PDB file of C-alpha atoms and ligand atoms in Angstrom:
ATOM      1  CA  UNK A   1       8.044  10.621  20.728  1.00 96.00           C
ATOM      2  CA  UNK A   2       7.609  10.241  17.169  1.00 98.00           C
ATOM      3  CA  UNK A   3       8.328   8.711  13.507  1.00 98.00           C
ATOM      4  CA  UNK A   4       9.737   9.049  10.641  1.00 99.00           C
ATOM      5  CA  UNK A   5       8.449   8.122   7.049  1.00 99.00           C
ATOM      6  CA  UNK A   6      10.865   7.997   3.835  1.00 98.00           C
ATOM      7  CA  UNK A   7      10.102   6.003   0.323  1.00 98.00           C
ATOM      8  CA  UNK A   8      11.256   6.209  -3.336  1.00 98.00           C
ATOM      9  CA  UNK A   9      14.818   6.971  -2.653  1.00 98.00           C
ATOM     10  CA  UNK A  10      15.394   4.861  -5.414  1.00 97.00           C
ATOM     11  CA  UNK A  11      19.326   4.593  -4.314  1.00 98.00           C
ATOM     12  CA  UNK A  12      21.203   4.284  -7.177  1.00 96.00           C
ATOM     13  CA  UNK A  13      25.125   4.476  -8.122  1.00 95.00           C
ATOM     14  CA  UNK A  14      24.874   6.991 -10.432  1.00 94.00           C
ATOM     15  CA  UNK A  15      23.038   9.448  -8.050  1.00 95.00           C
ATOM     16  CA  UNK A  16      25.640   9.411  -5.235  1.00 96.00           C
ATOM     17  CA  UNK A  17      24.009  12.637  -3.507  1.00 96.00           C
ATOM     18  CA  UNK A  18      21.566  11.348  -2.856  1.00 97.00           C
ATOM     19  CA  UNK A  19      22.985   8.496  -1.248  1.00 97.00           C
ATOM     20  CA  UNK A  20      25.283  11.022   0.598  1.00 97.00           C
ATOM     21  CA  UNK A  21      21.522  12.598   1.949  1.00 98.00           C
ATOM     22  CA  UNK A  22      20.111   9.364   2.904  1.00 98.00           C
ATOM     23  CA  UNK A  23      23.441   8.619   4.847  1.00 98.00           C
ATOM     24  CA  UNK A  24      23.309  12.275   6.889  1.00 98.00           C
ATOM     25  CA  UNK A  25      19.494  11.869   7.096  1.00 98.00           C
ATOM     26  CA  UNK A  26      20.519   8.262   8.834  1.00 98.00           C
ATOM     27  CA  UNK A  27      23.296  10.168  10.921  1.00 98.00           C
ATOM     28  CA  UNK A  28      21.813  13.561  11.830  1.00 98.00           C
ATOM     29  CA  UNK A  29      18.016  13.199  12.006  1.00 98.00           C
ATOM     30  CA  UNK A  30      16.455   9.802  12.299  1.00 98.00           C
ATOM     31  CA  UNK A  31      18.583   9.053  15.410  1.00 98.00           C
ATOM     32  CA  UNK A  32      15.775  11.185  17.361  1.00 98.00           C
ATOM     33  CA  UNK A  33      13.062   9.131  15.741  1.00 98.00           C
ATOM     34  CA  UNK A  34      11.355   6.210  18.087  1.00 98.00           C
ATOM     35  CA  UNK A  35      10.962   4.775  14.567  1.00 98.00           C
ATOM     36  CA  UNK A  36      12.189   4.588  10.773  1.00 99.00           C
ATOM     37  CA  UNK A  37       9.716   3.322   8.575  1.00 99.00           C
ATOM     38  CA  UNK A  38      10.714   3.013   4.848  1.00 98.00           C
ATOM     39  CA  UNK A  39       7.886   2.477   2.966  1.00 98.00           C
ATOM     40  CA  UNK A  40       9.480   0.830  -0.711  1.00 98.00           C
ATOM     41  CA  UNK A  41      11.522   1.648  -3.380  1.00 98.00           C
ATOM     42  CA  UNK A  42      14.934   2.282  -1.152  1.00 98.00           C
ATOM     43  CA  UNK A  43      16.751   0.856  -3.949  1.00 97.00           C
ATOM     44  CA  UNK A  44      16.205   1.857  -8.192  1.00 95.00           C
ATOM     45  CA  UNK A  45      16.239  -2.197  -8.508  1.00 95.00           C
ATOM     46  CA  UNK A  46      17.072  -5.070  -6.074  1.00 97.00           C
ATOM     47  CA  UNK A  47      18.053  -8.400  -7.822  1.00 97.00           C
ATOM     48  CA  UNK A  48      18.466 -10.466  -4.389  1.00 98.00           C
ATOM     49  CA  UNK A  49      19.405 -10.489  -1.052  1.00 97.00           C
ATOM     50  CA  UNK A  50      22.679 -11.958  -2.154  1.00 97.00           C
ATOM     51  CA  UNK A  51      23.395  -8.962  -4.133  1.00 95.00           C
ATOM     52  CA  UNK A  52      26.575  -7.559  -1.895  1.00 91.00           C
ATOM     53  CA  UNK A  53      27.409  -4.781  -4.323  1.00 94.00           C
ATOM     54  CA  UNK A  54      28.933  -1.462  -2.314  1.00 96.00           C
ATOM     55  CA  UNK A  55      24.952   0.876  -2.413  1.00 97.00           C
ATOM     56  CA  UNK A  56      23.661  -2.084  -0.691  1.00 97.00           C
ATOM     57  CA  UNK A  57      25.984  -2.884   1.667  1.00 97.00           C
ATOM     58  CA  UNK A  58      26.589   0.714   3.018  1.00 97.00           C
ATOM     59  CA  UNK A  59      22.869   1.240   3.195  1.00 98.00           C
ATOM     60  CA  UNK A  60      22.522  -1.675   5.545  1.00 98.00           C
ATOM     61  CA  UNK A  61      25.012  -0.724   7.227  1.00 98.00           C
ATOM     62  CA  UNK A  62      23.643   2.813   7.770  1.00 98.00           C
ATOM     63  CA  UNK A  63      20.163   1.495   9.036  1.00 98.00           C
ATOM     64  CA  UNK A  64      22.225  -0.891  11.260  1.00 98.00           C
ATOM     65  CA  UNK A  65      23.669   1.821  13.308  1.00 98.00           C
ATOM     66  CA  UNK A  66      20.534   3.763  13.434  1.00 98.00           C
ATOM     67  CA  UNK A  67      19.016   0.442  14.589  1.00 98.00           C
ATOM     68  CA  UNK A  68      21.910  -0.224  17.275  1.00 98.00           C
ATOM     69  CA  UNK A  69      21.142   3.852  18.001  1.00 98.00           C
ATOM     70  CA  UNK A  70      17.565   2.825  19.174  1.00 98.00           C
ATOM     71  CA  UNK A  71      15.714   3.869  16.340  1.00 98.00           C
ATOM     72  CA  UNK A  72      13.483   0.945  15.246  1.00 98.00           C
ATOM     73  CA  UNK A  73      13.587   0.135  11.531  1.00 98.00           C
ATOM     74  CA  UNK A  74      10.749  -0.980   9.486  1.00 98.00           C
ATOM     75  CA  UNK A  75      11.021  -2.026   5.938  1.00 98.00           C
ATOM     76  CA  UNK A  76       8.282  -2.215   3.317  1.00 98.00           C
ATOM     77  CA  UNK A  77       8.742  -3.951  -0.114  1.00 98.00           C
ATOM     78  CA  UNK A  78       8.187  -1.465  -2.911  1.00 98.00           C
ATOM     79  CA  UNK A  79       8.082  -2.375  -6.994  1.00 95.00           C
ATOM     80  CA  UNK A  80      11.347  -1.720  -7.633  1.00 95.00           C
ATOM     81  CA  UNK A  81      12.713  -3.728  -4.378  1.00 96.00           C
ATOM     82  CA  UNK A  82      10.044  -6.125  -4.182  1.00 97.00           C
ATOM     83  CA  UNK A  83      12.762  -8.803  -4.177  1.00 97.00           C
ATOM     84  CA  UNK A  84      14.072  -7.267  -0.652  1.00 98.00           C
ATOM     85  CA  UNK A  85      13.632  -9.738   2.121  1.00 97.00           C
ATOM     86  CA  UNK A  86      14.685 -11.075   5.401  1.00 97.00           C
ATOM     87  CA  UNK A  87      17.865 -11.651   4.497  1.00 98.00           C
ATOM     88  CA  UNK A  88      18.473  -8.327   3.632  1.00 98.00           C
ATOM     89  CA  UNK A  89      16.259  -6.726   6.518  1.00 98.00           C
ATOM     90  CA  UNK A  90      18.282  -8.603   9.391  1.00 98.00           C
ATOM     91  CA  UNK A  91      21.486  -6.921   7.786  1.00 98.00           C
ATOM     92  CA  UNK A  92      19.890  -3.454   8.544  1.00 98.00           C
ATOM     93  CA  UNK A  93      18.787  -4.894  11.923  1.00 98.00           C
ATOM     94  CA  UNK A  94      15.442  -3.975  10.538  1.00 98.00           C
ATOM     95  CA  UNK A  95      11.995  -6.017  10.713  1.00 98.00           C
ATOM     96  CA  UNK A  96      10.554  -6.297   7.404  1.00 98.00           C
ATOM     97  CA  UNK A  97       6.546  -5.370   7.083  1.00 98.00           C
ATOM     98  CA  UNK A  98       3.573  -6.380   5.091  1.00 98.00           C
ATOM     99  CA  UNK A  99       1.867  -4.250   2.356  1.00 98.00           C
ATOM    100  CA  UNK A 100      -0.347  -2.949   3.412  1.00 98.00           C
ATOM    101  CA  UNK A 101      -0.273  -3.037   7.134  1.00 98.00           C
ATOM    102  CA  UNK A 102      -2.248  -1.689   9.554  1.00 98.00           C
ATOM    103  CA  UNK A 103      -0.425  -0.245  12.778  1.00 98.00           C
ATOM    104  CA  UNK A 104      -1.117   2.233  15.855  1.00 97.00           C
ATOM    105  CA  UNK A 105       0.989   5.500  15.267  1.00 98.00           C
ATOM    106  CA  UNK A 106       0.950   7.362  18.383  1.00 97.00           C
ATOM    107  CA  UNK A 107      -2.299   6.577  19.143  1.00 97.00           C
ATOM    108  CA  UNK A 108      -3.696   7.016  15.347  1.00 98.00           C
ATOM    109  CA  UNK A 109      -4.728   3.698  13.670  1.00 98.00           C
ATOM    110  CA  UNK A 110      -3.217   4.064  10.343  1.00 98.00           C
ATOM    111  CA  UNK A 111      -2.492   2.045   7.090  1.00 98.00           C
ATOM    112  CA  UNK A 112       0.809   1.902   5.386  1.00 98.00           C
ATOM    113  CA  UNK A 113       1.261   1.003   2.188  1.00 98.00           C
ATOM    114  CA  UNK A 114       4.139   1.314  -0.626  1.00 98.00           C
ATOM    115  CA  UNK A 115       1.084   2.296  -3.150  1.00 98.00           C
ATOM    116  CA  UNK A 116       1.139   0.637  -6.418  1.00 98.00           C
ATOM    117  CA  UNK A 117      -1.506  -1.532  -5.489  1.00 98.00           C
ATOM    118  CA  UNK A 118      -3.861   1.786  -5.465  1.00 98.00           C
ATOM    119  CA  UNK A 119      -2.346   2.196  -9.102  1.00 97.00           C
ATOM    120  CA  UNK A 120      -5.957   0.113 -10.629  1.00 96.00           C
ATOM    121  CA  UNK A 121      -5.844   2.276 -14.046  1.00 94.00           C
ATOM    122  CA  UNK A 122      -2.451   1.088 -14.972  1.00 94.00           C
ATOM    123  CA  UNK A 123      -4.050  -2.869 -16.066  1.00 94.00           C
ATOM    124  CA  UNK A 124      -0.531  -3.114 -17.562  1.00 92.00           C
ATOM    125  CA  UNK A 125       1.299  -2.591 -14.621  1.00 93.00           C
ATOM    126  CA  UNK A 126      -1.177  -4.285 -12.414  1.00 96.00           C
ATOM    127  CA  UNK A 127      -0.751  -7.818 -14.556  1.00 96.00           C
ATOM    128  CA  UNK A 128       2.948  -7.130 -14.047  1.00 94.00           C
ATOM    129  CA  UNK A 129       2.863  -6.627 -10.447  1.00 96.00           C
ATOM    130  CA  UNK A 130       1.065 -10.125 -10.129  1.00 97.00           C
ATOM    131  CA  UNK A 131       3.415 -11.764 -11.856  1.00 96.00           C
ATOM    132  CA  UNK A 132       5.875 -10.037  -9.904  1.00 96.00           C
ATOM    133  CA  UNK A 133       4.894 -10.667  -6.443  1.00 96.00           C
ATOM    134  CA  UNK A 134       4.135 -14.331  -7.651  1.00 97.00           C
ATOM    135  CA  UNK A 135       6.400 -16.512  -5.019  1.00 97.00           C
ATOM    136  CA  UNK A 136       7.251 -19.390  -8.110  1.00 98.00           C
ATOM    137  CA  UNK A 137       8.383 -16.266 -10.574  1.00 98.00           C
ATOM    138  CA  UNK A 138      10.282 -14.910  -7.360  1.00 98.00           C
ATOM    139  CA  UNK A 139      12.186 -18.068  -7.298  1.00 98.00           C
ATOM    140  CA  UNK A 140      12.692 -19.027 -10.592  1.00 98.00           C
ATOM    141  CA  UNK A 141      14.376 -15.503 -10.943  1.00 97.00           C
ATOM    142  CA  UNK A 142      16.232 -16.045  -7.980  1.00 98.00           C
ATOM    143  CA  UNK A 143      17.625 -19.290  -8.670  1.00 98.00           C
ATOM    144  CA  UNK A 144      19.526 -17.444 -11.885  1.00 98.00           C
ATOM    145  CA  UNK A 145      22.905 -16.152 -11.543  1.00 98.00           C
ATOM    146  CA  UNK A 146      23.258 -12.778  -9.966  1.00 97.00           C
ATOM    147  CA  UNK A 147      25.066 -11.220 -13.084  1.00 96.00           C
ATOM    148  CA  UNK A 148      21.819 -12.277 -15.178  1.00 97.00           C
ATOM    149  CA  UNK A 149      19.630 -11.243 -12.455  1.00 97.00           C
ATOM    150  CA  UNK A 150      21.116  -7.502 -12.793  1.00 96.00           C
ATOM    151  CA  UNK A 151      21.451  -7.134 -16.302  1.00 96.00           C
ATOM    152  CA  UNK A 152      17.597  -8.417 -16.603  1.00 95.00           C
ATOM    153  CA  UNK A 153      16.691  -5.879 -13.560  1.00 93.00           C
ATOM    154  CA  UNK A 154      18.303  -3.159 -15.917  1.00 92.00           C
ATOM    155  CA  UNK A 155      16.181  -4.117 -18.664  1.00 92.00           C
ATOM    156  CA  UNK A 156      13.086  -4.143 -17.050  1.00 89.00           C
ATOM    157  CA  UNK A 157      13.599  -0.439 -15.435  1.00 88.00           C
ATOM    158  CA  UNK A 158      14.482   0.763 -18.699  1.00 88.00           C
ATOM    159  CA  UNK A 159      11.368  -0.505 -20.105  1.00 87.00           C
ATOM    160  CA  UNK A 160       9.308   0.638 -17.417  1.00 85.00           C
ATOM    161  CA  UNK A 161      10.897   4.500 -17.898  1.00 85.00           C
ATOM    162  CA  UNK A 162      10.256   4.013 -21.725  1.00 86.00           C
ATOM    163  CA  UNK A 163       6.460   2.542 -21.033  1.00 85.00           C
ATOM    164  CA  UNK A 164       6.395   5.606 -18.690  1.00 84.00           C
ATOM    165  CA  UNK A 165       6.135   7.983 -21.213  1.00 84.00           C
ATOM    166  CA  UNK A 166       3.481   6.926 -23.286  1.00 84.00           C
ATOM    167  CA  UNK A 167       1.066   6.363 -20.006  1.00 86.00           C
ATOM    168  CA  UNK A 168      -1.405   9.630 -18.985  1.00 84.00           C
ATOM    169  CA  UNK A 169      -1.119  11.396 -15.496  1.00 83.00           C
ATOM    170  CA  UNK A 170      -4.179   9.783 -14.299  1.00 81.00           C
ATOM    171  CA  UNK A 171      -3.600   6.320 -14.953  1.00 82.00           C
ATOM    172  CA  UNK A 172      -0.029   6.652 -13.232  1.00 86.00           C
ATOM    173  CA  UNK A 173      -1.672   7.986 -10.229  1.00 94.00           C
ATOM    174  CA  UNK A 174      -3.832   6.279  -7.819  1.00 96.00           C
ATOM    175  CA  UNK A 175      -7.224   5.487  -8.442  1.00 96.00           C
ATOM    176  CA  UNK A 176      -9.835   7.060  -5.823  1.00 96.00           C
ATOM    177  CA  UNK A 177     -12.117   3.855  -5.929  1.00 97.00           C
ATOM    178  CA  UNK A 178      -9.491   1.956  -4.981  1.00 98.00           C
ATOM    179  CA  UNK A 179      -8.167   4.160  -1.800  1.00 98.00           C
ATOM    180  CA  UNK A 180     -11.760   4.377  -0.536  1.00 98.00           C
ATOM    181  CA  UNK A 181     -11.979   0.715  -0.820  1.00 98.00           C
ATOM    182  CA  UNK A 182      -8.971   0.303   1.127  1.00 98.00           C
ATOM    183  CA  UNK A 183      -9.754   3.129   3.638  1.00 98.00           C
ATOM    184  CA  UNK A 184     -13.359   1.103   3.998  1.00 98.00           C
ATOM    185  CA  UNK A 185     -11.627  -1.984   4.297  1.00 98.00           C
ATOM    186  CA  UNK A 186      -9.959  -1.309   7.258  1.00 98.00           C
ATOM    187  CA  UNK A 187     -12.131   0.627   9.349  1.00 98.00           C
ATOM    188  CA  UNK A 188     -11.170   4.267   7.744  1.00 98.00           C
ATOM    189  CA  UNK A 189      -7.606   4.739   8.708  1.00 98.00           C
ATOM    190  CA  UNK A 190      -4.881   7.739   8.155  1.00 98.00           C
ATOM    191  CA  UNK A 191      -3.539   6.169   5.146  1.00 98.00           C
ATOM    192  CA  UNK A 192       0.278   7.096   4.447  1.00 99.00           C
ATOM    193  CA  UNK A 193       1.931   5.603   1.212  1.00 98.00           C
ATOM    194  CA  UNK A 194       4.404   6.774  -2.146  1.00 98.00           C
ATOM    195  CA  UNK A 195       5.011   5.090  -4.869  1.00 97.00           C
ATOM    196  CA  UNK A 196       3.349   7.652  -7.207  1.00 96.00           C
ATOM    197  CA  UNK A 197       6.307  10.542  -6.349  1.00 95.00           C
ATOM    198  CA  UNK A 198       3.232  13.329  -5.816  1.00 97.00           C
ATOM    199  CA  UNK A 199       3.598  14.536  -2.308  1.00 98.00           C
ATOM    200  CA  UNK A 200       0.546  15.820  -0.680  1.00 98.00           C
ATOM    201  CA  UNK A 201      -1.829  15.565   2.020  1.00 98.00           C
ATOM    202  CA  UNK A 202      -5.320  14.591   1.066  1.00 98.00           C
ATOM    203  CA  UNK A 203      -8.490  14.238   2.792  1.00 97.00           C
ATOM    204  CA  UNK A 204     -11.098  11.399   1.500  1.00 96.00           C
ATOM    205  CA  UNK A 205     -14.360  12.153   2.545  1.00 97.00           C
ATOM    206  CA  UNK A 206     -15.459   8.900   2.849  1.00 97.00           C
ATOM    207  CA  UNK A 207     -19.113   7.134   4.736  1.00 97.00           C
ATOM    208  CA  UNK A 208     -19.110   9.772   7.047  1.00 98.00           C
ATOM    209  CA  UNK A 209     -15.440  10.103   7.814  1.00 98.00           C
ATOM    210  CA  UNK A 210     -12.753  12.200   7.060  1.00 97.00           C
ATOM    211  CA  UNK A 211      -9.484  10.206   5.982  1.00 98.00           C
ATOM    212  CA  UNK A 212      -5.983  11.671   5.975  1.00 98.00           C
ATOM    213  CA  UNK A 213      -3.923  10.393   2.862  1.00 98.00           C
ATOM    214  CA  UNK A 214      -0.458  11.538   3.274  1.00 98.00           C
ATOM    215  CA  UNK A 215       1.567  10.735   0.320  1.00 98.00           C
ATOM    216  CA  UNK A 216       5.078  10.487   0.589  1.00 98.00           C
ATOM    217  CA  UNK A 217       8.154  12.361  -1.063  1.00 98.00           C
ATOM    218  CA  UNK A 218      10.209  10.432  -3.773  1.00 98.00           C
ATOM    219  CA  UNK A 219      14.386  11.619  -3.079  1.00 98.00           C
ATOM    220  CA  UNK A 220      15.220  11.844  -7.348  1.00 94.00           C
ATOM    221  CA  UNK A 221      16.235  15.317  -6.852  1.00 92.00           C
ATOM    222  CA  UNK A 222      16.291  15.782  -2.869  1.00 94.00           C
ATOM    223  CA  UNK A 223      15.135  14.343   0.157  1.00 97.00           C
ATOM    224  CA  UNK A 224      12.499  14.958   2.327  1.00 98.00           C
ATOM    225  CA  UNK A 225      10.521  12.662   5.095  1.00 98.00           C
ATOM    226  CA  UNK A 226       6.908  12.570   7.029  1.00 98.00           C
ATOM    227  CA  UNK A 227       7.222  13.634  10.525  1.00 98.00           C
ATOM    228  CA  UNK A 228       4.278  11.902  13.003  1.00 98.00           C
ATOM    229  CA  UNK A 229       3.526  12.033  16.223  1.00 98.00           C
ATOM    230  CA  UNK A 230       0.809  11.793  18.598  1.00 98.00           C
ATOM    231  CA  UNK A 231      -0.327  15.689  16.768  1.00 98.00           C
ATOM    232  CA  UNK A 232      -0.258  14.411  12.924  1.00 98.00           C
ATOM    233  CA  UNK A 233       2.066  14.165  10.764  1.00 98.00           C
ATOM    234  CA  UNK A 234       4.219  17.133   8.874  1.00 98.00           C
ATOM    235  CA  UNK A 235       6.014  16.714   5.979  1.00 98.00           C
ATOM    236  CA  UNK A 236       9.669  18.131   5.464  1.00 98.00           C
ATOM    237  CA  UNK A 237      11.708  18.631   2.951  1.00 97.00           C
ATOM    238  CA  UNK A 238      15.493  17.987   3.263  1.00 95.00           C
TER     239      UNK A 238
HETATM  240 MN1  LIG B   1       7.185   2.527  -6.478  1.00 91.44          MN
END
């Protein structure tokens, strides 16, 4: 038995290979999977659940017939798709999860977590994530019209690319404070997340205990998912 773990696809229209990868990867390899968790950022921007334009709609439908397959589908909020809710998850037939969360995998207690909460050196971004995650911003936005809800969505990710540039390596990375404060706060996990698009395995050496950090693959030029099971996890690229 085991799981799979995917994030930062970032599904866009104008990268339509990669939506072609994410629909195979639904089709030929996540079938086998006990579980499909997707860990934020499946969509490049997400101005509602009421947004029915064609990316959407397919990729529900994709994760509804790996749901109706067997394969259990988990959904995590990410920056980008923070907007995502039930609405949307009960169209993929998946169950939508809390950031961070804390879960058994195969008999490994470990933390998930999209990751731009770890991101404590960006003060920018962190102000901007408050505001975003704020439920009474959430529905103010929501109660616009969905045309002004995209074109606003556009903005703000071309913004965010042009604020991008002028940020340093470290800031846009996670801090390690703020990972061991996590890890300590609850009970030294494995802690899997993406967000930052750096793929690795890291151990945190942490009050005596040895932490796996697993960060995940982003899917901007190909794909590639996290492979656990009751052994550990591997990471593979597509
Ligand atoms: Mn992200």
């Amino acid at each position: 038995m085991h799981s799979l773990f995917i994030s930062d696809l970032h599904l866009a229209a104008e990268r339509p290979q990669i939506t072609a990868q994410f629909q195979a990867f639904t089709t030929d390899i996540a079938p086998q999977a006990a579980a499909l968790y997707v860990l934020g950022d499946l969509f490049e921007y997400w101005a509602g659940d009421d947004d029915n334009d064609a990316l959407g709609m397919q990729t529900a439908a994709a994760l509804a017939s790996l749901a109706a397959r067997g394969t259990r589908v988990f959904l995590m909020q990410g920056n980008r798709d923070v907007l995502m809710a039930g609405a949307f998850a009960a169209r993929c037939g998946a169950t939508l999860l809390d950031d961070p969360l804390l879960a058994d995998l195969h008999g490994t207690p470990t933390l998930l977590t999209h990751g731009d909460a770890l991101c404590t050196g960006d003060a920018d971004y962190q102000r901007f994530r408050a505001y975003a995650r704020d439920p009474g911003n959430q529905a103010r936005f929501l109660a616009q019209p969905l045309a002004a809800r995209r074109e606003q969505m556009l903005g703000m990710r071309a913004q965010s690319e042009a604020s991008k540039q002028q940020k340093s390596e470290t800031i846009m990375d996670v801090t390690p404070a703020a990972v061991d404060e996590l890890l300590r706060r609850h009970g030294y996990p494995r802690l899997i997340h993406g967000h930052t698009h750096r793929p690795a395995r890291h151990i945190h050496q942490l009050d005596g205990h040895d932490c796996e950090r697993w960060v995940l693959n982003d899917w901007y030029q190909r794909g590639g998912y996290l492979r656990v099971d009751a052994e550990g996890c591997a990471a593979i690229l597509l």
